[in-house]
JSON list of C-alpha atoms in Angstrom, two decimals:
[
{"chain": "A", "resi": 1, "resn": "UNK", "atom": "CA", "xyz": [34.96, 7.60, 28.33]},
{"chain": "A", "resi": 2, "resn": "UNK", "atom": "CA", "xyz": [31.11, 7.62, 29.41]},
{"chain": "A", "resi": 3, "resn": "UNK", "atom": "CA", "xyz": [28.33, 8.22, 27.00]},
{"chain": "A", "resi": 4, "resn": "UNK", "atom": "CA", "xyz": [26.00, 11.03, 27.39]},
{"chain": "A", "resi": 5, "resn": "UNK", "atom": "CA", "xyz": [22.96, 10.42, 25.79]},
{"chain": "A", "resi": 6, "resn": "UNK", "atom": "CA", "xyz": [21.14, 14.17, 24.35]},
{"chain": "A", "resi": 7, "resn": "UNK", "atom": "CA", "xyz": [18.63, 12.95, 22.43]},
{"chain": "A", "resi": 8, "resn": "UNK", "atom": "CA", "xyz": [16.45, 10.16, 20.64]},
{"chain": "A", "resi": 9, "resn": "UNK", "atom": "CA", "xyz": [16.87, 9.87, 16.82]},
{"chain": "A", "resi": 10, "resn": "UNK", "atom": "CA", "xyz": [12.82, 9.94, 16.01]},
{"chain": "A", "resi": 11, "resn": "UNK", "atom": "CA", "xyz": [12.95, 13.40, 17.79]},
{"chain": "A", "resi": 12, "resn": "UNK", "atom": "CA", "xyz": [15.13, 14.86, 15.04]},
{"chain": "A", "resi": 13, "resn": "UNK", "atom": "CA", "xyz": [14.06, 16.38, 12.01]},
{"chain": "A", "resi": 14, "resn": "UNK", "atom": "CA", "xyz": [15.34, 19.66, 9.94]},
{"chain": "A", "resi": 15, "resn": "UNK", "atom": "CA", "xyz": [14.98, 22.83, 12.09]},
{"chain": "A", "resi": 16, "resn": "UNK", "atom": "CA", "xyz": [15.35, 21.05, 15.10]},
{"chain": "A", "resi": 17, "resn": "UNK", "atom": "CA", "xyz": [17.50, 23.10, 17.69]},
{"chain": "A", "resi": 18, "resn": "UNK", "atom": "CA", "xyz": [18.29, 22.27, 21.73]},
{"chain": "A", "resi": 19, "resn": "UNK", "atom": "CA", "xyz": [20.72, 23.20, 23.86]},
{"chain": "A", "resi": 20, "resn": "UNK", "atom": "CA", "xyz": [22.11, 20.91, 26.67]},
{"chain": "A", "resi": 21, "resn": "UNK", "atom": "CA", "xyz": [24.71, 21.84, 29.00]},
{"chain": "A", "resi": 22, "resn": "UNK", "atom": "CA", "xyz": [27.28, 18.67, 29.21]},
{"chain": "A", "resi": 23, "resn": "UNK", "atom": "CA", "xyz": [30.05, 19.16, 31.46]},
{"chain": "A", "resi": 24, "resn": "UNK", "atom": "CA", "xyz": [30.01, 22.75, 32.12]},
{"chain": "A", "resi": 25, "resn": "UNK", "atom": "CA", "xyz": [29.47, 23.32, 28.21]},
{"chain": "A", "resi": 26, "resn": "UNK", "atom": "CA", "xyz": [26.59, 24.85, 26.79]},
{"chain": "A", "resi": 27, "resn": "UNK", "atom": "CA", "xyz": [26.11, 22.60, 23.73]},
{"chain": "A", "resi": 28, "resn": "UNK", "atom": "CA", "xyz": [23.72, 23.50, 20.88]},
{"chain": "A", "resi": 29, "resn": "UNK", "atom": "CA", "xyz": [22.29, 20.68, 19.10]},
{"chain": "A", "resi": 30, "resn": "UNK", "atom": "CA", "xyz": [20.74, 21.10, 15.13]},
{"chain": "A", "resi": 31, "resn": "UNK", "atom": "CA", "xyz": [19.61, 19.55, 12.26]},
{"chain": "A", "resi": 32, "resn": "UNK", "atom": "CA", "xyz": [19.75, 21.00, 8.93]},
{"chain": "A", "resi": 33, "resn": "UNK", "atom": "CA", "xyz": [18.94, 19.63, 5.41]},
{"chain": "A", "resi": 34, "resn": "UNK", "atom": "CA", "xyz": [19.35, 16.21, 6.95]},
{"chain": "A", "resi": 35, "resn": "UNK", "atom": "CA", "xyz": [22.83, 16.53, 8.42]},
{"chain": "A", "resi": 36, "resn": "UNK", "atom": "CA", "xyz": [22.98, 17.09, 12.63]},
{"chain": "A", "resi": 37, "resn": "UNK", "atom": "CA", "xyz": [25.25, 19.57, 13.50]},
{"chain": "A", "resi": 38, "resn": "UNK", "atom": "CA", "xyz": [27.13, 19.42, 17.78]},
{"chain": "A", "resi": 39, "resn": "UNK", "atom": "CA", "xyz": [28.76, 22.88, 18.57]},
{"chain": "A", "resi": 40, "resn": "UNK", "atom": "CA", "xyz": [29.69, 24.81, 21.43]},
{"chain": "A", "resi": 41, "resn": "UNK", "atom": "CA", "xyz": [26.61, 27.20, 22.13]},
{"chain": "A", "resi": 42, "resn": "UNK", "atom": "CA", "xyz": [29.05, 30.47, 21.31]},
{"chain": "A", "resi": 43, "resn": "UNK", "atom": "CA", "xyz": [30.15, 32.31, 18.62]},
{"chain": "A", "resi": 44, "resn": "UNK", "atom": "CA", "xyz": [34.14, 32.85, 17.87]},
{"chain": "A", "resi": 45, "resn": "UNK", "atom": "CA", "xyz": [33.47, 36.71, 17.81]},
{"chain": "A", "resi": 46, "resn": "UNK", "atom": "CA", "xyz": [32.89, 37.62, 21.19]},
{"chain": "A", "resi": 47, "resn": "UNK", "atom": "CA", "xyz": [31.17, 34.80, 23.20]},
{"chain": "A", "resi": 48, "resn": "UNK", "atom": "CA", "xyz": [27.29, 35.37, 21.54]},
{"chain": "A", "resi": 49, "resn": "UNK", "atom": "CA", "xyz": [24.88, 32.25, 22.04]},
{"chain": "A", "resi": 50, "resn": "UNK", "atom": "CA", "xyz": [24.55, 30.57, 18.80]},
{"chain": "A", "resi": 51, "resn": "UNK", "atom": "CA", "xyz": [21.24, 28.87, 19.83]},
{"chain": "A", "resi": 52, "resn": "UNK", "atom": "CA", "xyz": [19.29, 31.91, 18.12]},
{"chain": "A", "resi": 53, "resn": "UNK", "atom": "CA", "xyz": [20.91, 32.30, 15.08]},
{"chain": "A", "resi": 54, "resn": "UNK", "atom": "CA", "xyz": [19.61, 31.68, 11.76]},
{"chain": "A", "resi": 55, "resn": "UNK", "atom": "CA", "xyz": [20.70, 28.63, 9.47]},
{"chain": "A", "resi": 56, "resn": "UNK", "atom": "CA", "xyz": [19.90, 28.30, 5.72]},
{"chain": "A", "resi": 57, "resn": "UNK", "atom": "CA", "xyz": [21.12, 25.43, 3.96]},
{"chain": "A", "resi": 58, "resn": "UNK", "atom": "CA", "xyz": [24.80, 24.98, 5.38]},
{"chain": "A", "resi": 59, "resn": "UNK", "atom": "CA", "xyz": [25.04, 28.67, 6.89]},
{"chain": "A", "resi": 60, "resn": "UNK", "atom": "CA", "xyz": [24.74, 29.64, 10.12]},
{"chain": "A", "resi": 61, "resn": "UNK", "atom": "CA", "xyz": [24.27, 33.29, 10.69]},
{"chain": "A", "resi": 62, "resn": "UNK", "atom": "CA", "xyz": [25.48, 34.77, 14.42]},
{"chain": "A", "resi": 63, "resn": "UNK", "atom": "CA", "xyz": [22.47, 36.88, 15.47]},
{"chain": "A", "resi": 64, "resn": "UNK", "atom": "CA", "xyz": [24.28, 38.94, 17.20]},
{"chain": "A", "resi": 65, "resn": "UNK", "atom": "CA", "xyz": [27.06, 40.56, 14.76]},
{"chain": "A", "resi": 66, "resn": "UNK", "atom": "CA", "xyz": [25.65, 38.85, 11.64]},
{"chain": "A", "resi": 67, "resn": "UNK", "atom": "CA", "xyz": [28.69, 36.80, 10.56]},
{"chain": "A", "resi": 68, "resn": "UNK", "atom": "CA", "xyz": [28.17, 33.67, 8.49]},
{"chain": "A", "resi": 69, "resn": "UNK", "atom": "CA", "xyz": [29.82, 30.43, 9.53]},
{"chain": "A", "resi": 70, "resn": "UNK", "atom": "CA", "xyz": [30.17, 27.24, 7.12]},
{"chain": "A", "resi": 71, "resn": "UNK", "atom": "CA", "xyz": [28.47, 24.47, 9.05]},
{"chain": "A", "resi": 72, "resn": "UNK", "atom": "CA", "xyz": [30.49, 21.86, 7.13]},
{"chain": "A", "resi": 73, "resn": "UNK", "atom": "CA", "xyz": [33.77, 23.46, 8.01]},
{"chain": "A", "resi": 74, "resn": "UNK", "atom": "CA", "xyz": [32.81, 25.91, 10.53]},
{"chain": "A", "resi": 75, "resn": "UNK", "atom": "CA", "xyz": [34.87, 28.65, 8.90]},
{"chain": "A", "resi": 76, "resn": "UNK", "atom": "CA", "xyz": [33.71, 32.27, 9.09]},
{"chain": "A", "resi": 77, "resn": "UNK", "atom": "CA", "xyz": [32.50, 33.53, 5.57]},
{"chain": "A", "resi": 78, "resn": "UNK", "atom": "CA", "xyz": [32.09, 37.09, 6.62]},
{"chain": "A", "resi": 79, "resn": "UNK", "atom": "CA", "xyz": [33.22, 39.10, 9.52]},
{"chain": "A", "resi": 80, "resn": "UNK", "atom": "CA", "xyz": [36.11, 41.17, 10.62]},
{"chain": "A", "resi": 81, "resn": "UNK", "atom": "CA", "xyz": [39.28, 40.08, 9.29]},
{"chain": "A", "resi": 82, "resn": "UNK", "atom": "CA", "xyz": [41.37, 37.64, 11.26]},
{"chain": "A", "resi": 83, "resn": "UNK", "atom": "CA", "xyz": [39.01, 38.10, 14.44]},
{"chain": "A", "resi": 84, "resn": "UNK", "atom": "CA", "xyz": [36.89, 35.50, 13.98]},
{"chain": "A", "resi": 85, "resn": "UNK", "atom": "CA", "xyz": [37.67, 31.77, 14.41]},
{"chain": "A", "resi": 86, "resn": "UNK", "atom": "CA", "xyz": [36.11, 28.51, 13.53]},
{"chain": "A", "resi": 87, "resn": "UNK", "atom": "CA", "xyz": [32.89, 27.29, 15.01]},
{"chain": "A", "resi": 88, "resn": "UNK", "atom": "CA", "xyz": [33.79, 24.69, 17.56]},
{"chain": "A", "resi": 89, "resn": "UNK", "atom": "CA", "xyz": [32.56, 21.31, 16.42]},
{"chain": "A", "resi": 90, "resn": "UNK", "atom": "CA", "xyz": [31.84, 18.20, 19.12]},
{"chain": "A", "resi": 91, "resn": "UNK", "atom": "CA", "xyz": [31.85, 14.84, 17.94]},
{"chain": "A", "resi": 92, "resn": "UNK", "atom": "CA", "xyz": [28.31, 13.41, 18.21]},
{"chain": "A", "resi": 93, "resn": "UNK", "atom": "CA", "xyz": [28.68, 9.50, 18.72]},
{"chain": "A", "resi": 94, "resn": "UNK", "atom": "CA", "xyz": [25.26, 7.42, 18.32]},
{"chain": "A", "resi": 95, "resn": "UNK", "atom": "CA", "xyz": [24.03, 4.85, 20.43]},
{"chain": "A", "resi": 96, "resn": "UNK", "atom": "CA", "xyz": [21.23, 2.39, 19.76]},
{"chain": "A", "resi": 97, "resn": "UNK", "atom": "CA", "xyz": [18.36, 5.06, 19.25]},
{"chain": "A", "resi": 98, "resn": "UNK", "atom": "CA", "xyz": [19.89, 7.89, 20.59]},
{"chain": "A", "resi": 99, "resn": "UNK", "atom": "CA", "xyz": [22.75, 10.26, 19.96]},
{"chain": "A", "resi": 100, "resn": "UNK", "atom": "CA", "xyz": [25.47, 12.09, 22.46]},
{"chain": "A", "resi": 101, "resn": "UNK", "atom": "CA", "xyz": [28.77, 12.41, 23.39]},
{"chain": "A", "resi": 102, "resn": "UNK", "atom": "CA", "xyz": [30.93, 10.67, 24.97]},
{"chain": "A", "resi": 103, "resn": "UNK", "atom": "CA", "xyz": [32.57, 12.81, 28.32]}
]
């Protein structure tokens, strides 16, 4: 596997939010109340960019339908019954000063 480098770690701080596209993924990248968070730049629902949507504490809220989505397990908390899966997590790997992925 080769390592993509996204971004430094002095860079990061809480509210930070990018998006890269790796791959032919849109990637968002986010940090919240200390933790970073890798996901796939789309919501479950139907498709919506994520790189909008509002995050308080360990919820992210899809601005386009309003559903909630625990960024620790990326399970929907709201939302139309059994049509909404997970958020789509990417394993961020860190190297020397930076973090990415590895492709």
């Amino acid at each position: 596997m080769a390592y993509q480098a996204l971004e430094t770690l002095h860079k990061l701080h809480d509210g930070y939010r990018r998006v890269f596209r790796v791959a032919g993924r849109e990637l968002l990248l986010l940090q919240e109340d200390g933790r970073t968070y890798l996901l796939t730049n789309r919501c479950p629902h139907m498709d919506a960019p994520l790189h909008k949507a509002s995050v308080a504490g360990d919820r992210l809220r899809c601005p386009a339908h309003g559903i909630e989505f625990d960024l620790r397990s990326g399970q929907a908390l709201n939302g139309p019954e059994g049509c909404v899966g997970p958020l789509s997590f990417v394993p961020v790997v860190y190297e020397g000063n930076t973090l990415g992925v590895d492709l």
